[in-house]
XYZ file of C-alpha atoms in Angstrom:
68
model
C -22.201 8.919 -10.538
C -19.846 10.511 -7.984
C -16.033 10.540 -8.118
C -13.628 9.998 -5.210
C -11.844 13.312 -3.999
C -8.197 12.433 -3.716
C -6.331 14.138 -0.923
C -2.646 12.907 -0.507
C -0.172 14.242 2.004
C 2.729 14.857 -0.260
C 4.429 17.129 2.280
C 4.612 13.970 4.637
C 6.151 11.882 1.821
C 8.846 14.561 0.951
C 9.794 15.116 4.643
C 10.335 11.437 5.212
C 12.115 10.500 1.763
C 13.330 13.722 0.309
C 11.407 13.565 -2.894
C 8.470 11.601 -4.486
C 10.861 9.386 -6.645
C 12.669 8.130 -3.576
C 9.317 7.477 -1.848
C 8.188 5.443 -4.843
C 11.506 3.456 -5.188
C 11.704 2.574 -1.349
C 8.119 1.512 -1.112
C 7.974 -0.320 -4.524
C 5.377 1.715 -5.907
C 4.989 3.014 -9.521
C 6.083 6.526 -9.822
C 3.816 7.538 -12.527
C 0.751 6.452 -10.547
C 1.896 8.709 -7.689
C 2.496 11.562 -9.873
C -0.841 11.065 -11.516
C -2.749 11.025 -8.253
C -0.873 14.105 -7.088
C -1.935 15.886 -10.136
C -5.624 15.133 -9.441
C -5.215 16.324 -5.811
C -8.736 17.781 -4.538
C -10.414 16.826 -7.784
C -13.069 14.085 -8.182
C -11.422 10.871 -9.696
C -13.151 8.044 -11.298
C -10.811 4.930 -11.055
C -11.076 1.803 -13.281
C -11.623 -1.403 -11.359
C -8.067 -3.009 -10.460
C -6.145 -0.380 -12.342
C -2.596 0.304 -11.133
C -3.496 3.946 -10.059
C -6.318 2.480 -7.933
C -4.038 -0.087 -6.342
C -1.454 2.558 -5.606
C -4.109 4.782 -4.019
C -5.242 1.856 -1.806
C -1.630 1.147 -0.776
C -1.013 4.878 -0.085
C -4.225 4.925 2.116
C -2.995 1.650 4.155
C 0.266 3.497 4.689
C -1.429 6.576 6.130
C -0.470 9.123 3.297
C -4.278 9.674 2.251
C -5.897 12.614 4.142
C -9.524 11.386 4.860
C-alpha cells in the first residue's frame, strides 16, 4: 500500500493572506486540517475515505495550492 506524498505551497498562502489562519477563515476551510497537512508535508499520508482532511486536501488542490 502506497501513501500520497503531500506537497502544499504554504509560501503562496502566506503571501496572499498574511497567515494560515486568515487563509482558512477567508476560504471556509478547517484550520486544523490545513495545519495537519502542513505537518505532514513531503511525507506519505494515508487518507481515510471522505475525512475532513481529505476533503480539505482536495479543495486545496482545486484552488492551486498543491504542488504536483
